[in-house]
mmCIF file with all atom_site columns, C-alpha atoms and ligand atoms in Angstrom:
data_model
loop_
_atom_site.group_PDB
_atom_site.id
_atom_site.type_symbol
_atom_site.label_atom_id
_atom_site.label_alt_id
_atom_site.label_comp_id
_atom_site.label_asym_id
_atom_site.label_entity_id
_atom_site.label_seq_id
_atom_site.pdbx_PDB_ins_code
_atom_site.Cartn_x
_atom_site.Cartn_y
_atom_site.Cartn_z
_atom_site.occupancy
_atom_site.B_iso_or_equiv
_atom_site.pdbx_formal_charge
_atom_site.auth_seq_id
_atom_site.auth_comp_id
_atom_site.auth_asym_id
_atom_site.auth_atom_id
_atom_site.pdbx_PDB_model_num
ATOM   1   C CA . MET A 1 1   ? -16.957 -8.222 16.307  1.00 50.00 ? 22  MET A CA 1
ATOM   2   C CA . SER A 1 2   ? -17.249 -4.460 16.371  1.00 56.00 ? 23  SER A CA 1
ATOM   3   C CA . GLU A 1 3   ? -16.646 -2.509 19.513  1.00 64.00 ? 24  GLU A CA 1
ATOM   4   C CA . HIS A 1 4   ? -19.620 -1.309 21.503  1.00 71.00 ? 25  HIS A CA 1
ATOM   5   C CA . SER A 1 5   ? -19.924 1.432  24.063  1.00 75.00 ? 26  SER A CA 1
ATOM   6   C CA . ASP A 1 6   ? -20.019 0.531  27.715  1.00 93.00 ? 27  ASP A CA 1
ATOM   7   C CA . GLN A 1 7   ? -23.350 0.611  29.463  1.00 97.00 ? 28  GLN A CA 1
ATOM   8   C CA . VAL A 1 8   ? -23.849 3.360  32.038  1.00 97.00 ? 29  VAL A CA 1
ATOM   9   C CA . LYS A 1 9   ? -26.473 3.749  34.721  1.00 98.00 ? 30  LYS A CA 1
ATOM   10  C CA . HIS A 1 10  ? -29.513 5.748  33.555  1.00 97.00 ? 31  HIS A CA 1
ATOM   11  C CA . SER A 1 11  ? -31.589 7.946  35.825  1.00 97.00 ? 32  SER A CA 1
ATOM   12  C CA . ALA A 1 12  ? -34.955 8.786  34.283  1.00 98.00 ? 33  ALA A CA 1
ATOM   13  C CA . TYR A 1 13  ? -36.179 12.388 34.536  1.00 98.00 ? 34  TYR A CA 1
ATOM   14  C CA . GLU A 1 14  ? -37.919 12.932 37.873  1.00 98.00 ? 35  GLU A CA 1
ATOM   15  C CA . PRO A 1 15  ? -40.762 15.458 37.459  1.00 98.00 ? 36  PRO A CA 1
ATOM   16  C CA . GLY A 1 16  ? -41.026 16.214 41.171  1.00 98.00 ? 37  GLY A CA 1
ATOM   17  C CA . GLN A 1 17  ? -44.798 15.809 41.003  1.00 98.00 ? 38  GLN A CA 1
ATOM   18  C CA . SER A 1 18  ? -47.134 13.024 39.975  1.00 98.00 ? 39  SER A CA 1
ATOM   19  C CA . SER A 1 19  ? -46.808 11.770 36.419  1.00 98.00 ? 40  SER A CA 1
ATOM   20  C CA . GLU A 1 20  ? -50.468 12.788 35.902  1.00 98.00 ? 41  GLU A CA 1
ATOM   21  C CA . ALA A 1 21  ? -49.762 16.394 36.920  1.00 98.00 ? 42  ALA A CA 1
ATOM   22  C CA . ALA A 1 22  ? -46.539 16.561 34.921  1.00 98.00 ? 43  ALA A CA 1
ATOM   23  C CA . ALA A 1 23  ? -48.214 15.116 31.815  1.00 98.00 ? 44  ALA A CA 1
ATOM   24  C CA . LYS A 1 24  ? -51.061 17.631 32.084  1.00 98.00 ? 45  LYS A CA 1
ATOM   25  C CA . ALA A 1 25  ? -48.744 20.595 32.545  1.00 98.00 ? 46  ALA A CA 1
ATOM   26  C CA . PHE A 1 26  ? -46.761 19.578 29.474  1.00 98.00 ? 47  PHE A CA 1
ATOM   27  C CA . TYR A 1 27  ? -49.879 18.987 27.417  1.00 98.00 ? 48  TYR A CA 1
ATOM   28  C CA . GLU A 1 28  ? -51.102 22.491 28.272  1.00 98.00 ? 49  GLU A CA 1
ATOM   29  C CA . VAL A 1 29  ? -47.874 24.014 26.961  1.00 98.00 ? 50  VAL A CA 1
ATOM   30  C CA . ALA A 1 30  ? -47.912 21.842 23.829  1.00 98.00 ? 51  ALA A CA 1
ATOM   31  C CA . ASP A 1 31  ? -51.552 22.691 23.165  1.00 98.00 ? 52  ASP A CA 1
ATOM   32  C CA . GLN A 1 32  ? -50.694 26.391 22.916  1.00 98.00 ? 53  GLN A CA 1
ATOM   33  C CA . ARG A 1 33  ? -48.474 25.792 19.916  1.00 98.00 ? 54  ARG A CA 1
ATOM   34  C CA . ARG A 1 34  ? -49.907 27.080 16.686  1.00 98.00 ? 55  ARG A CA 1
ATOM   35  C CA . THR A 1 35  ? -48.407 27.422 13.268  1.00 98.00 ? 56  THR A CA 1
ATOM   36  C CA . VAL A 1 36  ? -47.880 31.123 12.754  1.00 97.00 ? 57  VAL A CA 1
ATOM   37  C CA . ARG A 1 37  ? -47.246 33.174 9.617   1.00 97.00 ? 58  ARG A CA 1
ATOM   38  C CA . GLN A 1 38  ? -47.116 36.643 11.128  1.00 98.00 ? 59  GLN A CA 1
ATOM   39  C CA . PHE A 1 39  ? -43.904 37.297 12.977  1.00 98.00 ? 60  PHE A CA 1
ATOM   40  C CA . SER A 1 40  ? -42.495 40.190 14.971  1.00 98.00 ? 61  SER A CA 1
ATOM   41  C CA . ASP A 1 41  ? -39.016 41.471 14.147  1.00 97.00 ? 62  ASP A CA 1
ATOM   42  C CA . ARG A 1 42  ? -38.183 41.210 17.866  1.00 98.00 ? 63  ARG A CA 1
ATOM   43  C CA . ALA A 1 43  ? -34.719 39.740 18.220  1.00 98.00 ? 64  ALA A CA 1
ATOM   44  C CA . VAL A 1 44  ? -34.247 36.150 19.327  1.00 98.00 ? 65  VAL A CA 1
ATOM   45  C CA . SER A 1 45  ? -30.832 35.464 20.811  1.00 98.00 ? 66  SER A CA 1
ATOM   46  C CA . ARG A 1 46  ? -28.483 32.974 19.244  1.00 98.00 ? 67  ARG A CA 1
ATOM   47  C CA . GLU A 1 47  ? -28.394 31.323 22.667  1.00 98.00 ? 68  GLU A CA 1
ATOM   48  C CA . VAL A 1 48  ? -32.105 30.429 22.471  1.00 98.00 ? 69  VAL A CA 1
ATOM   49  C CA . ILE A 1 49  ? -31.674 29.025 18.973  1.00 99.00 ? 70  ILE A CA 1
ATOM   50  C CA . GLU A 1 50  ? -28.668 26.997 20.085  1.00 99.00 ? 71  GLU A CA 1
ATOM   51  C CA . THR A 1 51  ? -30.618 25.578 23.000  1.00 99.00 ? 72  THR A CA 1
ATOM   52  C CA . ILE A 1 52  ? -33.646 24.548 20.962  1.00 98.00 ? 73  ILE A CA 1
ATOM   53  C CA . ILE A 1 53  ? -31.298 22.900 18.458  1.00 99.00 ? 74  ILE A CA 1
ATOM   54  C CA . ARG A 1 54  ? -29.667 21.042 21.340  1.00 99.00 ? 75  ARG A CA 1
ATOM   55  C CA . ALA A 1 55  ? -33.143 19.888 22.383  1.00 99.00 ? 76  ALA A CA 1
ATOM   56  C CA . ALA A 1 56  ? -33.802 18.679 18.819  1.00 99.00 ? 77  ALA A CA 1
ATOM   57  C CA . GLY A 1 57  ? -30.491 16.826 18.932  1.00 99.00 ? 78  GLY A CA 1
ATOM   58  C CA . THR A 1 58  ? -31.705 14.744 21.885  1.00 98.00 ? 79  THR A CA 1
ATOM   59  C CA . ALA A 1 59  ? -34.106 12.854 19.608  1.00 99.00 ? 80  ALA A CA 1
ATOM   60  C CA . PRO A 1 60  ? -33.700 9.118  19.207  1.00 98.00 ? 81  PRO A CA 1
ATOM   61  C CA . SER A 1 61  ? -32.454 7.997  15.796  1.00 98.00 ? 82  SER A CA 1
ATOM   62  C CA . GLY A 1 62  ? -31.846 4.794  13.886  1.00 98.00 ? 83  GLY A CA 1
ATOM   63  C CA . ALA A 1 63  ? -28.696 3.175  15.291  1.00 98.00 ? 84  ALA A CA 1
ATOM   64  C CA . HIS A 1 64  ? -28.003 6.536  16.985  1.00 98.00 ? 85  HIS A CA 1
ATOM   65  C CA . LYS A 1 65  ? -26.647 7.952  13.737  1.00 98.00 ? 86  LYS A CA 1
ATOM   66  C CA . GLN A 1 66  ? -28.213 11.367 14.509  1.00 98.00 ? 87  GLN A CA 1
ATOM   67  C CA . PRO A 1 67  ? -28.755 11.989 10.790  1.00 98.00 ? 88  PRO A CA 1
ATOM   68  C CA . TRP A 1 68  ? -29.620 15.689 10.992  1.00 99.00 ? 89  TRP A CA 1
ATOM   69  C CA . ARG A 1 69  ? -28.091 19.131 10.748  1.00 99.00 ? 90  ARG A CA 1
ATOM   70  C CA . PHE A 1 70  ? -29.800 22.415 11.523  1.00 99.00 ? 91  PHE A CA 1
ATOM   71  C CA . ILE A 1 71  ? -28.706 25.422 9.486   1.00 98.00 ? 92  ILE A CA 1
ATOM   72  C CA . ALA A 1 72  ? -29.663 28.506 11.495  1.00 99.00 ? 93  ALA A CA 1
ATOM   73  C CA . ILE A 1 73  ? -29.783 31.649 9.386   1.00 98.00 ? 94  ILE A CA 1
ATOM   74  C CA . SER A 1 74  ? -30.101 35.195 10.714  1.00 98.00 ? 95  SER A CA 1
ATOM   75  C CA . ASN A 1 75  ? -27.923 36.915 8.105   1.00 98.00 ? 96  ASN A CA 1
ATOM   76  C CA . PRO A 1 76  ? -30.362 39.304 6.364   1.00 98.00 ? 97  PRO A CA 1
ATOM   77  C CA . GLU A 1 77  ? -28.843 38.947 2.879   1.00 98.00 ? 98  GLU A CA 1
ATOM   78  C CA . LEU A 1 78  ? -28.918 35.175 3.072   1.00 98.00 ? 99  LEU A CA 1
ATOM   79  C CA . LYS A 1 79  ? -32.464 35.206 4.465   1.00 98.00 ? 100 LYS A CA 1
ATOM   80  C CA . LYS A 1 80  ? -33.451 37.352 1.489   1.00 98.00 ? 101 LYS A CA 1
ATOM   81  C CA . LYS A 1 81  ? -31.903 34.863 -0.931  1.00 98.00 ? 102 LYS A CA 1
ATOM   82  C CA . VAL A 1 82  ? -33.714 31.998 0.801   1.00 98.00 ? 103 VAL A CA 1
ATOM   83  C CA . ARG A 1 83  ? -36.998 33.905 0.598   1.00 98.00 ? 104 ARG A CA 1
ATOM   84  C CA . MET A 1 84  ? -36.585 34.652 -3.119  1.00 98.00 ? 105 MET A CA 1
ATOM   85  C CA . ALA A 1 85  ? -35.695 31.052 -3.926  1.00 97.00 ? 106 ALA A CA 1
ATOM   86  C CA . ILE A 1 86  ? -38.581 29.641 -1.888  1.00 98.00 ? 107 ILE A CA 1
ATOM   87  C CA . GLU A 1 87  ? -41.081 32.051 -3.405  1.00 98.00 ? 108 GLU A CA 1
ATOM   88  C CA . LYS A 1 88  ? -40.006 30.996 -6.885  1.00 97.00 ? 109 LYS A CA 1
ATOM   89  C CA . VAL A 1 89  ? -40.868 27.392 -6.061  1.00 97.00 ? 110 VAL A CA 1
ATOM   90  C CA . GLU A 1 90  ? -44.104 28.377 -4.335  1.00 97.00 ? 111 GLU A CA 1
ATOM   91  C CA . VAL A 1 91  ? -45.281 30.464 -7.321  1.00 97.00 ? 112 VAL A CA 1
ATOM   92  C CA . GLU A 1 92  ? -44.916 27.311 -9.434  1.00 97.00 ? 113 GLU A CA 1
ATOM   93  C CA . PHE A 1 93  ? -46.872 25.386 -6.808  1.00 96.00 ? 114 PHE A CA 1
ATOM   94  C CA . TYR A 1 94  ? -49.774 27.792 -6.476  1.00 96.00 ? 115 TYR A CA 1
ATOM   95  C CA . GLU A 1 95  ? -49.994 28.650 -10.178 1.00 96.00 ? 116 GLU A CA 1
ATOM   96  C CA . LYS A 1 96  ? -49.271 25.304 -11.808 1.00 96.00 ? 117 LYS A CA 1
ATOM   97  C CA . LYS A 1 97  ? -48.660 22.256 -9.668  1.00 96.00 ? 118 LYS A CA 1
ATOM   98  C CA . ALA A 1 98  ? -51.318 22.310 -6.969  1.00 96.00 ? 119 ALA A CA 1
ATOM   99  C CA . SER A 1 99  ? -54.556 20.522 -7.730  1.00 97.00 ? 120 SER A CA 1
ATOM   100 C CA . ASP A 1 100 ? -57.853 22.365 -7.186  1.00 97.00 ? 121 ASP A CA 1
ATOM   101 C CA . ARG A 1 101 ? -58.567 20.068 -4.282  1.00 97.00 ? 122 ARG A CA 1
ATOM   102 C CA . TRP A 1 102 ? -55.231 20.914 -2.657  1.00 96.00 ? 123 TRP A CA 1
ATOM   103 C CA . LEU A 1 103 ? -55.833 24.646 -3.110  1.00 97.00 ? 124 LEU A CA 1
ATOM   104 C CA . ASP A 1 104 ? -59.308 24.171 -1.652  1.00 97.00 ? 125 ASP A CA 1
ATOM   105 C CA . ASP A 1 105 ? -57.849 22.404 1.381   1.00 96.00 ? 126 ASP A CA 1
ATOM   106 C CA . LEU A 1 106 ? -55.419 25.273 1.914   1.00 96.00 ? 127 LEU A CA 1
ATOM   107 C CA . GLU A 1 107 ? -57.945 28.065 1.587   1.00 95.00 ? 128 GLU A CA 1
ATOM   108 C CA . GLU A 1 108 ? -58.726 28.464 5.296   1.00 94.00 ? 129 GLU A CA 1
ATOM   109 C CA . PHE A 1 109 ? -55.019 28.892 6.053   1.00 94.00 ? 130 PHE A CA 1
ATOM   110 C CA . GLU A 1 110 ? -54.779 31.875 3.718   1.00 92.00 ? 131 GLU A CA 1
ATOM   111 C CA . THR A 1 111 ? -51.398 30.715 2.470   1.00 94.00 ? 132 THR A CA 1
ATOM   112 C CA . SER A 1 112 ? -49.864 32.003 -0.732  1.00 95.00 ? 133 SER A CA 1
ATOM   113 C CA . ALA A 1 113 ? -46.551 32.178 -2.547  1.00 97.00 ? 134 ALA A CA 1
ATOM   114 C CA . ASP A 1 114 ? -45.812 35.437 -0.706  1.00 97.00 ? 135 ASP A CA 1
ATOM   115 C CA . LYS A 1 115 ? -43.368 34.554 2.035   1.00 97.00 ? 136 LYS A CA 1
ATOM   116 C CA . SER A 1 116 ? -42.547 38.103 3.161   1.00 96.00 ? 137 SER A CA 1
ATOM   117 C CA . TYR A 1 117 ? -42.520 36.915 6.772   1.00 97.00 ? 138 TYR A CA 1
ATOM   118 C CA . LEU A 1 118 ? -39.161 35.351 5.940   1.00 98.00 ? 139 LEU A CA 1
ATOM   119 C CA . ASP A 1 119 ? -37.745 38.906 5.863   1.00 96.00 ? 140 ASP A CA 1
ATOM   120 C CA . THR A 1 120 ? -39.290 39.795 9.233   1.00 97.00 ? 141 THR A CA 1
ATOM   121 C CA . VAL A 1 121 ? -38.608 36.654 11.205  1.00 98.00 ? 142 VAL A CA 1
ATOM   122 C CA . PRO A 1 122 ? -35.205 36.786 12.949  1.00 98.00 ? 143 PRO A CA 1
ATOM   123 C CA . TRP A 1 123 ? -34.190 33.179 12.252  1.00 98.00 ? 144 TRP A CA 1
ATOM   124 C CA . ILE A 1 124 ? -34.795 30.599 9.569   1.00 98.00 ? 145 ILE A CA 1
ATOM   125 C CA . ILE A 1 125 ? -33.732 27.078 10.461  1.00 99.00 ? 146 ILE A CA 1
ATOM   126 C CA . VAL A 1 126 ? -33.260 24.752 7.522   1.00 98.00 ? 147 VAL A CA 1
ATOM   127 C CA . VAL A 1 127 ? -33.412 21.151 8.677   1.00 98.00 ? 148 VAL A CA 1
ATOM   128 C CA . MET A 1 128 ? -31.103 18.874 6.723   1.00 98.00 ? 149 MET A CA 1
ATOM   129 C CA . ALA A 1 129 ? -31.564 15.118 6.635   1.00 98.00 ? 150 ALA A CA 1
ATOM   130 C CA . LEU A 1 130 ? -28.210 13.380 6.307   1.00 98.00 ? 151 LEU A CA 1
ATOM   131 C CA . ARG A 1 131 ? -28.491 10.727 3.595   1.00 98.00 ? 152 ARG A CA 1
ATOM   132 C CA . THR A 1 132 ? -25.214 9.311  4.832   1.00 98.00 ? 153 THR A CA 1
ATOM   133 C CA . THR A 1 133 ? -23.158 10.132 7.891   1.00 98.00 ? 154 THR A CA 1
ATOM   134 C CA . ASP A 1 134 ? -20.540 12.814 7.321   1.00 97.00 ? 155 ASP A CA 1
ATOM   135 C CA . ASP A 1 135 ? -17.949 10.128 6.681   1.00 97.00 ? 156 ASP A CA 1
ATOM   136 C CA . GLY A 1 136 ? -20.131 8.313  4.149   1.00 98.00 ? 157 GLY A CA 1
ATOM   137 C CA . GLY A 1 137 ? -21.592 5.712  6.514   1.00 98.00 ? 158 GLY A CA 1
ATOM   138 C CA . GLN A 1 138 ? -25.073 4.201  6.448   1.00 98.00 ? 159 GLN A CA 1
ATOM   139 C CA . VAL A 1 139 ? -28.015 5.839  8.238   1.00 98.00 ? 160 VAL A CA 1
ATOM   140 C CA . TYR A 1 140 ? -31.294 4.149  9.180   1.00 98.00 ? 161 TYR A CA 1
ATOM   141 C CA . TYR A 1 141 ? -34.917 5.301  9.438   1.00 98.00 ? 162 TYR A CA 1
ATOM   142 C CA . LEU A 1 142 ? -33.888 8.691  8.128   1.00 98.00 ? 163 LEU A CA 1
ATOM   143 C CA . ASN A 1 143 ? -37.321 10.311 7.872   1.00 98.00 ? 164 ASN A CA 1
ATOM   144 C CA . GLU A 1 144 ? -38.482 8.931  11.188  1.00 98.00 ? 165 GLU A CA 1
ATOM   145 C CA . SER A 1 145 ? -35.321 10.184 12.898  1.00 98.00 ? 166 SER A CA 1
ATOM   146 C CA . VAL A 1 146 ? -35.397 13.662 11.380  1.00 99.00 ? 167 VAL A CA 1
ATOM   147 C CA . GLY A 1 147 ? -39.143 13.921 12.024  1.00 98.00 ? 168 GLY A CA 1
ATOM   148 C CA . LEU A 1 148 ? -38.636 13.158 15.694  1.00 99.00 ? 169 LEU A CA 1
ATOM   149 C CA . ALA A 1 149 ? -35.847 15.737 15.983  1.00 99.00 ? 170 ALA A CA 1
ATOM   150 C CA . THR A 1 150 ? -37.913 18.352 14.177  1.00 99.00 ? 171 THR A CA 1
ATOM   151 C CA . GLY A 1 151 ? -40.909 17.724 16.426  1.00 98.00 ? 172 GLY A CA 1
ATOM   152 C CA . LEU A 1 152 ? -38.690 18.338 19.412  1.00 98.00 ? 173 LEU A CA 1
ATOM   153 C CA . LEU A 1 153 ? -37.367 21.520 17.819  1.00 99.00 ? 174 LEU A CA 1
ATOM   154 C CA . LEU A 1 154 ? -40.908 22.883 17.383  1.00 98.00 ? 175 LEU A CA 1
ATOM   155 C CA . THR A 1 155 ? -41.832 21.858 20.908  1.00 98.00 ? 176 THR A CA 1
ATOM   156 C CA . ALA A 1 156 ? -38.729 23.438 22.410  1.00 98.00 ? 177 ALA A CA 1
ATOM   157 C CA . ALA A 1 157 ? -39.351 26.669 20.480  1.00 99.00 ? 178 ALA A CA 1
ATOM   158 C CA . ASN A 1 158 ? -42.949 26.804 21.689  1.00 98.00 ? 179 ASN A CA 1
ATOM   159 C CA . HIS A 1 159 ? -41.797 26.135 25.250  1.00 98.00 ? 180 HIS A CA 1
ATOM   160 C CA . ALA A 1 160 ? -39.457 29.138 24.978  1.00 98.00 ? 181 ALA A CA 1
ATOM   161 C CA . GLY A 1 161 ? -42.322 31.388 23.855  1.00 98.00 ? 182 GLY A CA 1
ATOM   162 C CA . LEU A 1 162 ? -41.363 31.316 20.200  1.00 98.00 ? 183 LEU A CA 1
ATOM   163 C CA . SER A 1 163 ? -43.492 30.550 17.185  1.00 98.00 ? 184 SER A CA 1
ATOM   164 C CA . THR A 1 164 ? -42.734 28.536 14.087  1.00 98.00 ? 185 THR A CA 1
ATOM   165 C CA . VAL A 1 165 ? -44.133 27.475 10.742  1.00 98.00 ? 186 VAL A CA 1
ATOM   166 C CA . THR A 1 166 ? -43.214 24.194 9.103   1.00 98.00 ? 187 THR A CA 1
ATOM   167 C CA . GLN A 1 167 ? -42.437 24.930 5.481   1.00 97.00 ? 188 GLN A CA 1
ATOM   168 C CA . THR A 1 168 ? -41.868 22.348 2.810   1.00 96.00 ? 189 THR A CA 1
ATOM   169 C CA . PRO A 1 169 ? -41.256 24.045 -0.523  1.00 96.00 ? 190 PRO A CA 1
ATOM   170 C CA . SER A 1 170 ? -41.317 21.272 -3.068  1.00 94.00 ? 191 SER A CA 1
ATOM   171 C CA . PRO A 1 171 ? -38.840 20.517 -4.467  1.00 94.00 ? 192 PRO A CA 1
ATOM   172 C CA . MET A 1 172 ? -36.370 22.067 -2.023  1.00 96.00 ? 193 MET A CA 1
ATOM   173 C CA . GLY A 1 173 ? -33.082 20.604 -3.185  1.00 95.00 ? 194 GLY A CA 1
ATOM   174 C CA . PHE A 1 174 ? -32.075 24.106 -4.338  1.00 97.00 ? 195 PHE A CA 1
ATOM   175 C CA . LEU A 1 175 ? -31.446 25.024 -0.686  1.00 98.00 ? 196 LEU A CA 1
ATOM   176 C CA . ARG A 1 176 ? -28.477 22.701 -0.498  1.00 98.00 ? 197 ARG A CA 1
ATOM   177 C CA . GLU A 1 177 ? -26.624 24.629 -3.174  1.00 98.00 ? 198 GLU A CA 1
ATOM   178 C CA . LEU A 1 178 ? -27.830 28.007 -2.013  1.00 98.00 ? 199 LEU A CA 1
ATOM   179 C CA . LEU A 1 179 ? -26.497 27.292 1.475   1.00 98.00 ? 200 LEU A CA 1
ATOM   180 C CA . GLY A 1 180 ? -23.295 25.721 0.191   1.00 98.00 ? 201 GLY A CA 1
ATOM   181 C CA . ARG A 1 181 ? -23.948 22.429 1.938   1.00 98.00 ? 202 ARG A CA 1
ATOM   182 C CA . PRO A 1 182 ? -22.372 19.062 1.100   1.00 98.00 ? 203 PRO A CA 1
ATOM   183 C CA . GLU A 1 183 ? -23.969 16.331 -1.016  1.00 98.00 ? 204 GLU A CA 1
ATOM   184 C CA . ASN A 1 184 ? -25.041 14.164 1.906   1.00 98.00 ? 205 ASN A CA 1
ATOM   185 C CA . GLU A 1 185 ? -27.344 16.874 3.286   1.00 98.00 ? 206 GLU A CA 1
ATOM   186 C CA . ARG A 1 186 ? -30.907 16.767 1.924   1.00 98.00 ? 207 ARG A CA 1
ATOM   187 C CA . PRO A 1 187 ? -33.006 19.849 2.711   1.00 98.00 ? 208 PRO A CA 1
ATOM   188 C CA . TRP A 1 188 ? -35.931 18.392 4.629   1.00 98.00 ? 209 TRP A CA 1
ATOM   189 C CA . MET A 1 189 ? -37.898 21.246 6.185   1.00 98.00 ? 210 MET A CA 1
ATOM   190 C CA . VAL A 1 190 ? -37.679 25.015 6.551   1.00 98.00 ? 211 VAL A CA 1
ATOM   191 C CA . ILE A 1 191 ? -38.637 26.408 9.935   1.00 98.00 ? 212 ILE A CA 1
ATOM   192 C CA . PRO A 1 192 ? -38.873 30.155 10.461  1.00 98.00 ? 213 PRO A CA 1
ATOM   193 C CA . VAL A 1 193 ? -38.533 30.877 14.202  1.00 99.00 ? 214 VAL A CA 1
ATOM   194 C CA . GLY A 1 194 ? -39.441 34.095 15.985  1.00 98.00 ? 215 GLY A CA 1
ATOM   195 C CA . TYR A 1 195 ? -41.959 35.793 18.213  1.00 98.00 ? 216 TYR A CA 1
ATOM   196 C CA . ALA A 1 196 ? -45.477 35.969 16.834  1.00 98.00 ? 217 ALA A CA 1
ATOM   197 C CA . SER A 1 197 ? -46.473 39.537 15.950  1.00 98.00 ? 218 SER A CA 1
ATOM   198 C CA . ASP A 1 198 ? -48.786 41.314 18.406  1.00 98.00 ? 219 ASP A CA 1
ATOM   199 C CA . ASP A 1 199 ? -51.585 41.267 15.850  1.00 97.00 ? 220 ASP A CA 1
ATOM   200 C CA . CYS A 1 200 ? -50.966 37.700 14.749  1.00 98.00 ? 221 CYS A CA 1
ATOM   201 C CA . THR A 1 201 ? -54.080 35.712 13.914  1.00 97.00 ? 222 THR A CA 1
ATOM   202 C CA . VAL A 1 202 ? -54.454 31.989 13.247  1.00 97.00 ? 223 VAL A CA 1
ATOM   203 C CA . PRO A 1 203 ? -57.311 29.976 11.751  1.00 96.00 ? 224 PRO A CA 1
ATOM   204 C CA . ASP A 1 204 ? -59.970 29.002 14.259  1.00 96.00 ? 225 ASP A CA 1
ATOM   205 C CA . LEU A 1 205 ? -59.174 25.301 14.230  1.00 95.00 ? 226 LEU A CA 1
ATOM   206 C CA . GLY A 1 206 ? -59.900 22.605 16.724  1.00 95.00 ? 227 GLY A CA 1
ATOM   207 C CA . ARG A 1 207 ? -57.867 19.499 17.311  1.00 98.00 ? 228 ARG A CA 1
ATOM   208 C CA . LYS A 1 208 ? -59.147 15.991 17.030  1.00 98.00 ? 229 LYS A CA 1
ATOM   209 C CA . SER A 1 209 ? -60.412 14.671 20.353  1.00 98.00 ? 230 SER A CA 1
ATOM   210 C CA . LEU A 1 210 ? -58.633 12.017 22.376  1.00 98.00 ? 231 LEU A CA 1
ATOM   211 C CA . GLY A 1 211 ? -61.294 9.550  21.243  1.00 98.00 ? 232 GLY A CA 1
ATOM   212 C CA . GLU A 1 212 ? -60.488 10.234 17.607  1.00 98.00 ? 233 GLU A CA 1
ATOM   213 C CA . ILE A 1 213 ? -56.737 9.935  17.912  1.00 98.00 ? 234 ILE A CA 1
ATOM   214 C CA . SER A 1 214 ? -56.499 6.976  20.229  1.00 98.00 ? 235 SER A CA 1
ATOM   215 C CA . VAL A 1 215 ? -57.658 3.427  20.739  1.00 98.00 ? 236 VAL A CA 1
ATOM   216 C CA . PHE A 1 216 ? -57.169 1.787  24.130  1.00 98.00 ? 237 PHE A CA 1
ATOM   217 C CA . GLU A 1 217 ? -57.114 -1.967 24.401  1.00 98.00 ? 238 GLU A CA 1
ATOM   218 C CA . GLU A 1 218 ? -57.040 -2.642 28.153  1.00 98.00 ? 239 GLU A CA 1
HETATM 219 N N1 . IYR B 2 .   ? -45.880 24.744 0.437   1.00 50.43 ? 324 IYR B N1 1
HETATM 220 C C1 . IYR B 2 .   ? -46.919 25.742 0.221   1.00 50.43 ? 324 IYR B C1 1
HETATM 221 C C2 . IYR B 2 .   ? -48.284 25.172 0.325   1.00 50.43 ? 324 IYR B C2 1
HETATM 222 C C3 . IYR B 2 .   ? -48.714 24.591 1.617   1.00 50.43 ? 324 IYR B C3 1
HETATM 223 C C4 . IYR B 2 .   ? -49.010 23.232 1.653   1.00 50.43 ? 324 IYR B C4 1
HETATM 224 C C5 . IYR B 2 .   ? -49.497 22.651 2.805   1.00 50.43 ? 324 IYR B C5 1
HETATM 225 I I1 . IYR B 2 .   ? -50.023 20.688 2.795   1.00 50.43 ? 324 IYR B I1 1
HETATM 226 C C6 . IYR B 2 .   ? -49.690 23.427 3.955   1.00 50.43 ? 324 IYR B C6 1
HETATM 227 O O1 . IYR B 2 .   ? -50.194 22.837 5.112   1.00 50.43 ? 324 IYR B O1 1
HETATM 228 C C7 . IYR B 2 .   ? -49.416 24.788 3.915   1.00 50.43 ? 324 IYR B C7 1
HETATM 229 C C8 . IYR B 2 .   ? -48.911 25.349 2.732   1.00 50.43 ? 324 IYR B C8 1
HETATM 230 C C9 . IYR B 2 .   ? -46.684 26.947 1.137   1.00 50.43 ? 324 IYR B C9 1
HETATM 231 O O2 . IYR B 2 .   ? -45.869 26.886 2.039   1.00 50.43 ? 324 IYR B O2 1
HETATM 232 O O3 . IYR B 2 .   ? -47.346 27.968 0.946   1.00 50.43 ? 324 IYR B O3 1
#
């Protein structure tokens, strides 16, 4: 039999108001989050980045293996290298790999292989999924776990007044070598984090309604 940790008393978060009011207040913050591609060069303190990473690290994970690592980059030379490497992959995507339908679907977002915002934005967080624990042990539900942590990271950034864009250059294995990371770390998502520029615009999108995204069986 393996050892297990002792159980300790849990006190659930107490919102200090009704659950209805607390849920609504949180929803209103979450609903302001938009994916942004125009960033200000306004500094973001390391402290803020550390705190949003801590928030991400509170996510549940398979067998509590916490199979994630967040590489936070503000070093301008390294950011430049990351930008160049990502743009190389994105040029391939836009010029060769993407189907016409995919390019059509992306048109309203005005995306392109030009990722110059990576120079402007003060931080780039590369999310690593740990294929094994650092000592070679098994992890479980890797994508689910890292997805939950990353969702919290985006939410925490938004809550702190920061903007993000979820980037998935494909393939992105090159980031592991570029960042000098060990074999068990699989680059999973790239998240530029900063303040949106004053003249930032976003596509005029709506969100699906509650009726479309839910089914209640009461
Ligand atoms: N990875 C490319 C293309 C791209 C794909 C999807 I799906 C998006 O929602 C947005 C962009 C890029 O980052 O430009």
